[in-house]
CSV table of C-alpha atoms and ligand atoms in Angstrom, one decimal:
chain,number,residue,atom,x,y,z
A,1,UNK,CA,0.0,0.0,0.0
A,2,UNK,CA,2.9,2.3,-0.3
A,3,UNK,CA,3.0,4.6,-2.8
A,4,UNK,CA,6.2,6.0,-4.4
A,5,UNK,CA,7.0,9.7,-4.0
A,6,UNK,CA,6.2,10.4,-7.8
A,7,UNK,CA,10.3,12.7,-8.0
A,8,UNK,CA,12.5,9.7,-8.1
A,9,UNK,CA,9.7,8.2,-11.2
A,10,UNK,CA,10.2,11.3,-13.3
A,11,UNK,CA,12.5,11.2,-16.7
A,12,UNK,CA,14.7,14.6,-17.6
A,13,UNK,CA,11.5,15.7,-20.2
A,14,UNK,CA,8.9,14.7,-17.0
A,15,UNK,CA,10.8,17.8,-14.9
A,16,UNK,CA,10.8,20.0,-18.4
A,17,UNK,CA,7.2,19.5,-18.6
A,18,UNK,CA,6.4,19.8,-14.5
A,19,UNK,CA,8.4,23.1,-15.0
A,20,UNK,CA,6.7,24.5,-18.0
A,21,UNK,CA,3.1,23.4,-16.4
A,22,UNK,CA,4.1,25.5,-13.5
A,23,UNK,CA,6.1,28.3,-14.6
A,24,UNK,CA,2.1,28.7,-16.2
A,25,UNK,CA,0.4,27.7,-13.3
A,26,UNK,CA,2.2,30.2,-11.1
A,27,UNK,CA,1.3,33.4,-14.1
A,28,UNK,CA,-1.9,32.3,-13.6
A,29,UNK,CA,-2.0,32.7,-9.6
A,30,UNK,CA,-0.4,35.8,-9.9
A,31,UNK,CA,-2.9,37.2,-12.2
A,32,UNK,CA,-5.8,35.7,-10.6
A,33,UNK,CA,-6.6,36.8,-7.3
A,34,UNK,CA,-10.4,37.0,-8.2
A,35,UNK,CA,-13.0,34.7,-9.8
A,36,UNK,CA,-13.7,37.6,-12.4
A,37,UNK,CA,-9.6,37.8,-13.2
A,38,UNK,CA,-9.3,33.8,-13.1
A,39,UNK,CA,-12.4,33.4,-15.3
A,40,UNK,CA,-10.8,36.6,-17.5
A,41,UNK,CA,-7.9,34.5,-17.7
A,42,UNK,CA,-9.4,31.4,-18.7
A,43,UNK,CA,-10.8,33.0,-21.5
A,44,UNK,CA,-7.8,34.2,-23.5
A,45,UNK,CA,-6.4,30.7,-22.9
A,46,UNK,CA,-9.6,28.8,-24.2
A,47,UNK,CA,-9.5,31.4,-27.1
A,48,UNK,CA,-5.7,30.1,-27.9
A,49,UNK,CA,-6.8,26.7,-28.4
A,50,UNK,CA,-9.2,27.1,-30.5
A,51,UNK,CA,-12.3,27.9,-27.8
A,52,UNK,CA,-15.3,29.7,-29.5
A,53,UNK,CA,-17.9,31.6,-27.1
A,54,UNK,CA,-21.2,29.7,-26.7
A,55,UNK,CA,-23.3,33.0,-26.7
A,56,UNK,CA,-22.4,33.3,-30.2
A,57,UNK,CA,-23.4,30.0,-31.7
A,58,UNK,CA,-26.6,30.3,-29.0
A,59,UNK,CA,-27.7,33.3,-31.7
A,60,UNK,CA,-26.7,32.1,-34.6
A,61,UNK,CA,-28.1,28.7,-33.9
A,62,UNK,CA,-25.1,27.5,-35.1
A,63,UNK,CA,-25.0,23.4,-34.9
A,64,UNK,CA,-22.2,21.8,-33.3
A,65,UNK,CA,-20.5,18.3,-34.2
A,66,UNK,CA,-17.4,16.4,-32.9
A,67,UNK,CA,-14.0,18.0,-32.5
A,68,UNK,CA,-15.8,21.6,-32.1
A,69,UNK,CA,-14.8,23.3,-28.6
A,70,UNK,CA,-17.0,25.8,-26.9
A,71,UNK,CA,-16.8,27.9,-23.3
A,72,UNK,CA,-19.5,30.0,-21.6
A,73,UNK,CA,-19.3,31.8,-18.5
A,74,UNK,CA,-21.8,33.5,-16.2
A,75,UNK,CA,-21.6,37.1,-14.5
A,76,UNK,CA,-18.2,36.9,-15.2
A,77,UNK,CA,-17.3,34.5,-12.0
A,78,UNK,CA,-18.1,31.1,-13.6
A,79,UNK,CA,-16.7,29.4,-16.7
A,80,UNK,CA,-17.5,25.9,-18.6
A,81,UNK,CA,-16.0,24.6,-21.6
A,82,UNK,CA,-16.8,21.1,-24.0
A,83,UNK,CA,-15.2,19.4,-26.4
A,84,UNK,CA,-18.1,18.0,-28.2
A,85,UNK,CA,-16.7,14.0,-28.6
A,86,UNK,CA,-17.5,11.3,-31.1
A,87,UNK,CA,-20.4,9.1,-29.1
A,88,UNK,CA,-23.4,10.5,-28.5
A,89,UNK,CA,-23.8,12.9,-26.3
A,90,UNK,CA,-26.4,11.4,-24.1
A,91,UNK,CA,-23.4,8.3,-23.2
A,92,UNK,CA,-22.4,10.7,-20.8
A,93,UNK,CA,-19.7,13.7,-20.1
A,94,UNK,CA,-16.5,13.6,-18.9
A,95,UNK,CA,-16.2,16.6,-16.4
A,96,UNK,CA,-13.5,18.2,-14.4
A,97,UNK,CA,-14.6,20.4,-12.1
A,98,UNK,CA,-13.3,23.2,-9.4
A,99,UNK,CA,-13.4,26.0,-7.4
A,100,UNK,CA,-11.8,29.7,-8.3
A,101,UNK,CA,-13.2,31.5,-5.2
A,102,UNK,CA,-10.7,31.8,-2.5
A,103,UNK,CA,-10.8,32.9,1.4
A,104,UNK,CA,-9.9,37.0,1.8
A,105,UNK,CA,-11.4,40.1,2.5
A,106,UNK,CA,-14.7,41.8,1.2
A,107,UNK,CA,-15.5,45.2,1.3
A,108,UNK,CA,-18.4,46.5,2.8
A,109,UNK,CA,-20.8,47.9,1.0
A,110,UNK,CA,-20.3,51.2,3.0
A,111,UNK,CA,-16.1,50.9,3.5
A,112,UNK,CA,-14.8,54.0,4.0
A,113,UNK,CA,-14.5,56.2,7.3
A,114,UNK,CA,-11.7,58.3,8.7
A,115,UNK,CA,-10.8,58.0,12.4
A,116,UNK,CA,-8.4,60.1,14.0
A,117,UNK,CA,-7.3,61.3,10.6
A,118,UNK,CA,-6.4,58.0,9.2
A,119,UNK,CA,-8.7,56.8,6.6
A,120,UNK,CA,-9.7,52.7,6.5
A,121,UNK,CA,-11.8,50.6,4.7
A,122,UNK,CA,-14.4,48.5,6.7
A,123,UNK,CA,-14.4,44.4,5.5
A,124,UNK,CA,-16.5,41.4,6.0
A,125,UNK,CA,-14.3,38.3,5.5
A,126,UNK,CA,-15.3,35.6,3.2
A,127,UNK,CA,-15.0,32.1,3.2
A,128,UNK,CA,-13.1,30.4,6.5
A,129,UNK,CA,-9.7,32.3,7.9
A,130,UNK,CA,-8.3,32.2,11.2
A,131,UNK,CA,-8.4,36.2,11.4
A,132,UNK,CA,-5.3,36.5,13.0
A,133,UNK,CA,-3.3,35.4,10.0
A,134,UNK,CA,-4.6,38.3,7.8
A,135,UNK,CA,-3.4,41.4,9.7
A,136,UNK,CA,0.5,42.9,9.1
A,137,UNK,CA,1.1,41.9,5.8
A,138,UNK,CA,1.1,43.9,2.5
A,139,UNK,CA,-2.3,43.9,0.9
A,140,UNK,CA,-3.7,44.5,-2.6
A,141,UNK,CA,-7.1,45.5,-3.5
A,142,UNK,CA,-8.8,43.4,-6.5
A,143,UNK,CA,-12.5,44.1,-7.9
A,144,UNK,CA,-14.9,45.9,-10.4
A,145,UNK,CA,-17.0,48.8,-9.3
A,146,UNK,CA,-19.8,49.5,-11.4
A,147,UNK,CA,-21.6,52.7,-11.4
A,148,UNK,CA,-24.8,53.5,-12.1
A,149,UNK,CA,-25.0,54.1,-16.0
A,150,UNK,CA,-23.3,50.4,-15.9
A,151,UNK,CA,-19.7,51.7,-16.7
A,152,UNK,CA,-17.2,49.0,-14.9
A,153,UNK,CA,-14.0,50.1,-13.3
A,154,UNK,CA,-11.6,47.4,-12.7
A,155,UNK,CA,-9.3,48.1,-9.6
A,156,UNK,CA,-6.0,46.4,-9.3
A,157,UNK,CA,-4.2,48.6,-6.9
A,158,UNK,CA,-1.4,46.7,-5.1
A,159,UNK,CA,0.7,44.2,-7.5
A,160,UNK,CA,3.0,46.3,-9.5
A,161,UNK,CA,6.1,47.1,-8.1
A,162,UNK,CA,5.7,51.0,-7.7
A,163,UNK,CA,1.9,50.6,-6.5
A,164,UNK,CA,1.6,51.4,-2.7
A,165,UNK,CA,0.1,48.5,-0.7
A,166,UNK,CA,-2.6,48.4,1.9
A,167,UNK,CA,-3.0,46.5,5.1
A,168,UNK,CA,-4.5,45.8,8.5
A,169,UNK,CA,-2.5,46.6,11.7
A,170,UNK,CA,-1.5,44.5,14.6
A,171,UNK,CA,-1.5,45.7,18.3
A,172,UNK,CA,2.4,45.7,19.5
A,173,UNK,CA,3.6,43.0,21.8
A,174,UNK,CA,4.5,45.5,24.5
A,175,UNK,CA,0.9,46.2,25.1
A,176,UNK,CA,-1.0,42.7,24.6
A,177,UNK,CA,-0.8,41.3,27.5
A,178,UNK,CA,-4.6,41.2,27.3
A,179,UNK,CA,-4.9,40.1,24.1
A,180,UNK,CA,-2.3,37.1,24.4
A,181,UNK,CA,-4.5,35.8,26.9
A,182,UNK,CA,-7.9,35.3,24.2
A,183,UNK,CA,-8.7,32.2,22.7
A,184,UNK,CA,-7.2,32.4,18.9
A,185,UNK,CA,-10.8,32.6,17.3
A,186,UNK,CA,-11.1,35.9,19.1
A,187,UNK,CA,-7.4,37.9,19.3
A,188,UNK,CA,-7.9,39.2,16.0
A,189,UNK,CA,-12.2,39.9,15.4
A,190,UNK,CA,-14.1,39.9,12.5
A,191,UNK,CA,-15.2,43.4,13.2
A,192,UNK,CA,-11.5,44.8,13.6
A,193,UNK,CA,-10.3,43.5,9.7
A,194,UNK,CA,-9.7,47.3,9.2
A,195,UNK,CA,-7.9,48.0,5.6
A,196,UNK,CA,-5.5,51.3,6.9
A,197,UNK,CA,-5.3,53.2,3.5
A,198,UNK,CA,-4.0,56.5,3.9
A,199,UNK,CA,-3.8,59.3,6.6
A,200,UNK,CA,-3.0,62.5,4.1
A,201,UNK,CA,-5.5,65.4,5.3
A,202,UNK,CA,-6.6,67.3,2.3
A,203,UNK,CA,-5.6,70.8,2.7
A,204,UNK,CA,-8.0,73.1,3.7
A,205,UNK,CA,-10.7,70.7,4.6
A,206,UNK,CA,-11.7,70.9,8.3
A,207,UNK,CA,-14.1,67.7,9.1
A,208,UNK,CA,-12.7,64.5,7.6
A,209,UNK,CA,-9.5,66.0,5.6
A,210,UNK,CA,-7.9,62.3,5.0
A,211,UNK,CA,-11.1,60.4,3.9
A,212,UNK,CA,-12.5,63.8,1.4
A,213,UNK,CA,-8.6,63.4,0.3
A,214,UNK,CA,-8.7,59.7,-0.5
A,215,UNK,CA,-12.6,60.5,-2.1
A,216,UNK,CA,-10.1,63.2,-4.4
A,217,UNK,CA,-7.6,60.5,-5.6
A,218,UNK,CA,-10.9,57.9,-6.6
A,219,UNK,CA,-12.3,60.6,-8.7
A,220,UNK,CA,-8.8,61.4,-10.3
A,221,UNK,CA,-8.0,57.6,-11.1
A,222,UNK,CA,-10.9,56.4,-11.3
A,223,UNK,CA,-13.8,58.3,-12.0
A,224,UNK,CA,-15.4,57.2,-8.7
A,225,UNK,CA,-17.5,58.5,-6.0
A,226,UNK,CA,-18.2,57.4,-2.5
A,227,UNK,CA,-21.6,55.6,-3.3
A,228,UNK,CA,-20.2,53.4,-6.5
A,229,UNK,CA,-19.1,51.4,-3.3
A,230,UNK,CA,-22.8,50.5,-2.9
A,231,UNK,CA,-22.6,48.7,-6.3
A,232,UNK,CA,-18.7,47.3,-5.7
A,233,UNK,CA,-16.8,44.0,-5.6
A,234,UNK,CA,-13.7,44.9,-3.9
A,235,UNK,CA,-11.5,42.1,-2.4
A,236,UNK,CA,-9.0,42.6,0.0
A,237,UNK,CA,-6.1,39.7,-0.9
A,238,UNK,CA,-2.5,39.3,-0.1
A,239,UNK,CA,-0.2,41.4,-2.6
A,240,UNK,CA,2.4,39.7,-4.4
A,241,UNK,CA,3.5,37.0,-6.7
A,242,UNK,CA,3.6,33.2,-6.5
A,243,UNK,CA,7.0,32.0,-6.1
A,244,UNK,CA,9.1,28.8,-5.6
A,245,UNK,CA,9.1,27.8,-2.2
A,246,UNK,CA,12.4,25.1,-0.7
A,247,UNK,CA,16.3,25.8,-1.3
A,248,UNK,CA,15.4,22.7,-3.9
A,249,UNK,CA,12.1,24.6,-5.2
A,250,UNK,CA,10.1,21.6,-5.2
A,251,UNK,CA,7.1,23.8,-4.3
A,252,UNK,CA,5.2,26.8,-5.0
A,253,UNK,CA,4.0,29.8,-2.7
A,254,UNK,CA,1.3,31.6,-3.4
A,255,UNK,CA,-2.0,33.3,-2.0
A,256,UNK,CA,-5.3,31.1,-3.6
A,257,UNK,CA,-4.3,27.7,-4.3
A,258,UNK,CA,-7.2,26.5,-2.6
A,259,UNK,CA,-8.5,25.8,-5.2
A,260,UNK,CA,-6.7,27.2,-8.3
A,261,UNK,CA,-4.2,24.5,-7.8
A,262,UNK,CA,-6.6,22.1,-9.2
A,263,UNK,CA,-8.6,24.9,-11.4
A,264,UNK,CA,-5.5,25.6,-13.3
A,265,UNK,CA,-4.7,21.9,-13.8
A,266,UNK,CA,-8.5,20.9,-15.1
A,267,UNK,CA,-8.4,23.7,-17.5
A,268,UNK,CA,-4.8,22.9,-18.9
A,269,UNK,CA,-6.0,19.5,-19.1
A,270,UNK,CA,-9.2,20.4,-20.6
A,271,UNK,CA,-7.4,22.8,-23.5
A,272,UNK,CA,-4.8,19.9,-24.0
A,273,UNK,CA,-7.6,17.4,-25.0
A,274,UNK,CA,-7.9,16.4,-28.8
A,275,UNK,CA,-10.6,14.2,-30.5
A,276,UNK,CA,-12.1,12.9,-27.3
A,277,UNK,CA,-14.3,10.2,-27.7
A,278,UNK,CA,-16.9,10.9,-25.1
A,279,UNK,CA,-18.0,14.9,-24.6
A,280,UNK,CA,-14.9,16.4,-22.5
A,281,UNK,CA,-16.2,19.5,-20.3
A,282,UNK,CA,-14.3,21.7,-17.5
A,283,UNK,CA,-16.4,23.8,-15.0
A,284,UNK,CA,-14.5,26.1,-12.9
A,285,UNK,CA,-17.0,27.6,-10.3
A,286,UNK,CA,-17.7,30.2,-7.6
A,287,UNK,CA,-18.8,31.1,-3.6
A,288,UNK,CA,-17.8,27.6,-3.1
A,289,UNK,CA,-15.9,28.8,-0.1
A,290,UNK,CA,-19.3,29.8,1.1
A,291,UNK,CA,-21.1,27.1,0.1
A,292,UNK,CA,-21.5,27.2,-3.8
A,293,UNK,CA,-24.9,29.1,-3.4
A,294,UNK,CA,-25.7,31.8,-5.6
A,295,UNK,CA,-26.0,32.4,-9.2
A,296,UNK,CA,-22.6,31.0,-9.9
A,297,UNK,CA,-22.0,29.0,-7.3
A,298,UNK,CA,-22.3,25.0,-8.5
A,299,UNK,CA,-25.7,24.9,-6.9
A,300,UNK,CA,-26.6,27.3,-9.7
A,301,UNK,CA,-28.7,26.2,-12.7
A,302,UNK,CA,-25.8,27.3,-15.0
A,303,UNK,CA,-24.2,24.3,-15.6
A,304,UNK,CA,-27.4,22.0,-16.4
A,305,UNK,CA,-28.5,25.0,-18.4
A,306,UNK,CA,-25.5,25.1,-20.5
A,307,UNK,CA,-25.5,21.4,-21.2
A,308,UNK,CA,-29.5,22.3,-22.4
A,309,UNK,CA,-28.2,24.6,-25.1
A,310,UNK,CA,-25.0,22.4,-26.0
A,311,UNK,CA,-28.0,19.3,-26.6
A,312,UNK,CA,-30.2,21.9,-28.5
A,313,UNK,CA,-27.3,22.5,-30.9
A,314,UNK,CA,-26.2,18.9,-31.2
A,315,UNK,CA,-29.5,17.7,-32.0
A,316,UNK,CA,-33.4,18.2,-30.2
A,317,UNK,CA,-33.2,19.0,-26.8
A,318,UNK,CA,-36.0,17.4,-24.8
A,319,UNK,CA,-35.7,17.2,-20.8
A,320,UNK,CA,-35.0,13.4,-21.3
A,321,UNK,CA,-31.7,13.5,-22.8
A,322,UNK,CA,-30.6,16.7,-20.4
A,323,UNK,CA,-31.6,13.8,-17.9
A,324,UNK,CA,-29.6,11.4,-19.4
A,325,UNK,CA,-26.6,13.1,-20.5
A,326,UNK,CA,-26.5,13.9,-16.7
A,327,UNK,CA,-26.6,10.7,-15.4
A,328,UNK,CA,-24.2,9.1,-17.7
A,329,UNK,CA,-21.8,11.7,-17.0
A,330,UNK,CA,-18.3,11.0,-14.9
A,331,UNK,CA,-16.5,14.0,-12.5
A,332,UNK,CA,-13.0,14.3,-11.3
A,333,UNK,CA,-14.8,17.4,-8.9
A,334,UNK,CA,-10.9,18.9,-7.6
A,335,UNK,CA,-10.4,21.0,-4.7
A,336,UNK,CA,-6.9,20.5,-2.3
A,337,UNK,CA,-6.7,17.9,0.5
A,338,UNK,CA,-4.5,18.5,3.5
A,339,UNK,CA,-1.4,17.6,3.4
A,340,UNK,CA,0.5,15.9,6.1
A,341,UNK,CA,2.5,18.4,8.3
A,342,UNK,CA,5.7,17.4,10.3
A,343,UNK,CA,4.6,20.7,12.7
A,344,UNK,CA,0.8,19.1,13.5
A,345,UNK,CA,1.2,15.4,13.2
A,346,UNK,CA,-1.3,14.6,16.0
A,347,UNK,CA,-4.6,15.7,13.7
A,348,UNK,CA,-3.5,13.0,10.9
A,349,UNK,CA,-3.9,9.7,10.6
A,350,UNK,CA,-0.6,8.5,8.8
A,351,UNK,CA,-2.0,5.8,6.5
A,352,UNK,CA,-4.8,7.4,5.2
A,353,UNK,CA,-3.8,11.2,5.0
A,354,UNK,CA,-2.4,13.4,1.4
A,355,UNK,CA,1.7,13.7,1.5
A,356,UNK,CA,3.8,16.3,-0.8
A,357,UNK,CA,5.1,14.2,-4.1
A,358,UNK,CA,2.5,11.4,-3.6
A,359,UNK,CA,0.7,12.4,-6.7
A,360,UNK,CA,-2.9,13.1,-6.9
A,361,UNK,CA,-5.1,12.7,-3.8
A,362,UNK,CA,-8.4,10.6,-4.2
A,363,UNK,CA,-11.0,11.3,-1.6
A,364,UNK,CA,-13.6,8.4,-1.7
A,365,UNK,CA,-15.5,10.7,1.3
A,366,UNK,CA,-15.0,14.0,2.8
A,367,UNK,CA,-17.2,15.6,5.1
A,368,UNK,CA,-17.5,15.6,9.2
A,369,UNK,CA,-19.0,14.0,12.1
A,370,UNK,CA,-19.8,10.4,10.5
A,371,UNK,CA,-19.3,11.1,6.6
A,372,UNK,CA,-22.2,13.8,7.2
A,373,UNK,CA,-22.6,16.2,4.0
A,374,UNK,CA,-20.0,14.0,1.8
A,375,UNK,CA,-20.4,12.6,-2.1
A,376,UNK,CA,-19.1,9.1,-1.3
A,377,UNK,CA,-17.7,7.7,-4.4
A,378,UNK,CA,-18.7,4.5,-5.5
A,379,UNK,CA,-16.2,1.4,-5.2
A,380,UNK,CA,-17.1,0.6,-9.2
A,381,UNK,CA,-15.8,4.3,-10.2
A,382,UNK,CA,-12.7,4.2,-8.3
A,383,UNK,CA,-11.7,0.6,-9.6
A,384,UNK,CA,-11.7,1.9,-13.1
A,385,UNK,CA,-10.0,5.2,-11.8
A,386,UNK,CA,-6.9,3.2,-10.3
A,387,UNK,CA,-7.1,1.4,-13.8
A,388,UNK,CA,-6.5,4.5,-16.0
A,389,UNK,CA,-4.2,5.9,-13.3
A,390,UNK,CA,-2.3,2.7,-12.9
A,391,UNK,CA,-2.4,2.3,-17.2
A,392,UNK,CA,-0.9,6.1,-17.9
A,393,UNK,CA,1.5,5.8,-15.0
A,394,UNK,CA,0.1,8.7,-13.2
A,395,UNK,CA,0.6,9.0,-9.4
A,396,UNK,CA,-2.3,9.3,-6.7
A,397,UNK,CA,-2.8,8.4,-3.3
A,398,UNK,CA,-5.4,8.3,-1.3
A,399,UNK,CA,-6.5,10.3,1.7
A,400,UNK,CA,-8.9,11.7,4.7
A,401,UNK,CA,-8.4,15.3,5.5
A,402,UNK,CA,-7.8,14.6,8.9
A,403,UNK,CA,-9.2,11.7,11.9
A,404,UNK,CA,-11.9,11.0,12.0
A,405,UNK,CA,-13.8,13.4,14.4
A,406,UNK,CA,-11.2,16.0,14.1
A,407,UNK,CA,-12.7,18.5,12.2
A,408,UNK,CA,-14.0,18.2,8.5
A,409,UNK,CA,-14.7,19.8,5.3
A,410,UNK,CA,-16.9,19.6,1.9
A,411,UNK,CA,-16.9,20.4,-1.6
A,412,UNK,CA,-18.5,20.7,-4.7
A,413,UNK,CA,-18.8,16.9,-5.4
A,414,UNK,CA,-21.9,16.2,-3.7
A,415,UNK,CA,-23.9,18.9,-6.0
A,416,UNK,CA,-23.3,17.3,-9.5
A,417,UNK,CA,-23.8,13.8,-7.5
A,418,UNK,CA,-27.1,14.6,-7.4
A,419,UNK,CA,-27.8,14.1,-11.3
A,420,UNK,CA,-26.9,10.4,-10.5
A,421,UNK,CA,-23.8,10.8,-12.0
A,422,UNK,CA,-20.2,9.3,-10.9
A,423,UNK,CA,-18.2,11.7,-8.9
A,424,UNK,CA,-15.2,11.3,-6.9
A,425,UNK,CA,-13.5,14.3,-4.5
A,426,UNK,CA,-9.8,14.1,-5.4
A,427,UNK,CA,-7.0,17.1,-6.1
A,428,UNK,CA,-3.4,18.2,-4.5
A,429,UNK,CA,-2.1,18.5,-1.4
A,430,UNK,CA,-1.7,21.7,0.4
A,431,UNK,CA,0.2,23.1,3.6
A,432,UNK,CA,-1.0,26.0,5.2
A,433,UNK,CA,-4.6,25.8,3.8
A,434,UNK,CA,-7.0,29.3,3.9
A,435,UNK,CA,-3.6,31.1,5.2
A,436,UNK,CA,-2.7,34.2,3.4
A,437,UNK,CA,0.2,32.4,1.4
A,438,UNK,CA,-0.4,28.5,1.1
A,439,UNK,CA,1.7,25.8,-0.4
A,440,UNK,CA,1.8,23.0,-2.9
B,501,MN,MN1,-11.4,24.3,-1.8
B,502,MN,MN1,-11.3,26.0,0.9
């Protein structure tokens, strides 16, 4: 039951083509600290190899056959391609699917406020942190404003060398005596996730000179006011690049790879497929950090939708063949596993926990307390998983995150599961998971 650590299997061209795949990979974190930039992203790939936009063909009722590749995406924060294949679309899809959501900071709706002439913005954090992590380090802010005559303003303020950075402060040890005392859920509070962005009065300004200031440099760069806030995505992310991480850089550090780790993967696997034989898809959603609701979260109606058109324009769509096509369909659904850390041993269990090196980690359950809220994937599915895996030489382990009763987590896999269709939880192993900087 031991599995080789997959670096001493790897040829000269095998370390060529890891370092290509993640010279890319790491472009991609670096430029994709938000759904909207990873799905912008994702885009101009699919375009490159040979992608056409769905919306288009929708119009022009344009039929599609074998071999043609299409992507549509949703509000800008969700993205799914096909590869129409040979068989009949009803035999089934082959999906990949994950998450490009991350943990960070939200703006409030109403941010901004000056106290004691400093100027802040006000957050809500989304997704799970431990809060403490998040304050004293050099932040970038990421996000669209849009204002009322439906103009969008990007924002990337942050990641270029000569932008300033934002940031939350942290109370000096010579005066938290107090606060070392709290419990760690608590010496660092939701409310206090304060973005400090500037503390320049304007001259000649009496009440609020540092926030009317700030409200100055909006309208210069922007062409912003104070209440395009109200209609706002702003997120509040580490600044910086991913890098190699290890004297040996055998990993990568970078802010988001939970889950773009495996979103990045699916899609280079997805634009890498020629010719498949059964209809190859890639769905790379949102908010599932917060529990994929929403209108592009995976319990969203967008991805059965979009099969409905892609069956309209491969032949007549009728509600049994969506049905069908659904049921038939297979899912690798990717988000990271935990892996094993020297520091924590005690929450593992060694012989069925993710390791660094091991290859891909199949999760045949996740979930907490007793399995509860898991897609358990079905013995049948796995056996022909090992099969391929063992076939192409590709390595994969096979993990819990965690013991049992230690804590938990879920994913997207149970929500396509519900179609009937085989899904298994599987993807990479990560140190350091929701933290401001993780590695793979
Ligand atoms: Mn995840
Ligand atoms: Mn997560």
């Amino acid at each position: 039951m031991n599995r080789e650590n997959a670096w001493t299997t790897y040829e000269e061209a095998d370390i060529k083509a890891l370092e290509g795949l993640c010279k890319e990979y790491k472009d991609f974190l670096s430029n994709g600290k938000t759904e909207r930039e990873c799905v912008a992203q994702s885009i101009e790939l699919a375009k490159k190899a040979g992608y056409q936009d769905l919306e288009e063909l929708i119009k022009n009722q344009t039929p599609l056959k074998a071999g043609n590749k299409v992507y549509r995406t949703w509000m800008e924060k969700t993205i799914a391609l096909f590869q129409i294949g040979e068989d009949a679309i009803e035999d089934g899809l082959n999906i990949l699917g994950a998450h490009i959501d991350s943990p960070r900071l939200d703006l409030k709706q109403n941010p901004l406020y000056e106290d004691t002439e400093m100027a802040l913005l006000d957050t809500h954090y989304y997704g799970g942190v431990k809060k403490y992590q998040w304050v004293t380090l050099p932040m970038a802010l990421h996000g669209v404003v849009v204002k009322k005559d439906g103009t969008k303003v990007n924002i990337c303020i942050g990641e270029k060398d000569e932008d300033p950075v934002v940031g939350i402060t942290d109370l000096l040890i010579h005066l938290s005596g107090k606060q070392m005392q709290k419990k760690g859920n608590v010496i660092v509070e939701g409310e206090d996730l304060n973005v400090l962005i500037g503390s320049k009065p304007l001259k000649g300004e009496e009440k609020e000179a540092v926030k009317k200031q700030l409200l100055q440099l909006f309208d210069e760069e922007y062409g912003i006011e104070e209440e395009d806030f109200l209609s706002a995505e702003i997120e509040v992310v580490p600044a910086g690049k991913a890098r190699d991480f290890g004297l040996d850089r055998s990993m990568i550090m970078s802010y988001g790879q939970d889950d773009r780790v495996c979103a990045y993967t699916s899609l280079a696997a997805m634009l890498n497929v020629e010719a498949p034989k059964r209809t190859s898809c890639c769905i790379l959603v949102d908010k599932e950090e917060i529990g994929s609701v929403g209108a592009t979260g995976m319990h969203s109606r967008f991805f059965e939708n979009t099969v409905a058109e892609i069956l309209a324009l491969t032949g007549d769509y009728n509600d049994l063949r969506l049905r069908r096509t659904l049921q038939n369909s297979y899912m690798l659904s990717s988000d990271v596993s935990a892996a094993f850390d020297p520091n924590y041993p005690s929450v593992m269990e060694k012989k069925n926990c993710a390791y660094f090196g091991k290859g891909l980690v199949l999760n045949k359950y996740t979930g907490a307390r007793g399995k509860s809220g898991s897609n358990d994937a079905n013995p049948e599915y796995i056996a022909q998983l090992r099969k391929i895996f063992d076939e192409a030489k590709v390595a994969f382990q096979t993990a819990e995150l965690g013991k049992v009763d230690e804590g938990g987590g879920g994913t997207i896999a149970y929500i396509p599961a519900a179609y009937s269709m085989n899904v298994i939880d599987c993807g990479v192993a990560v140190l350091s998971m929701h933290a401001p900087w993780e590695i793979t």
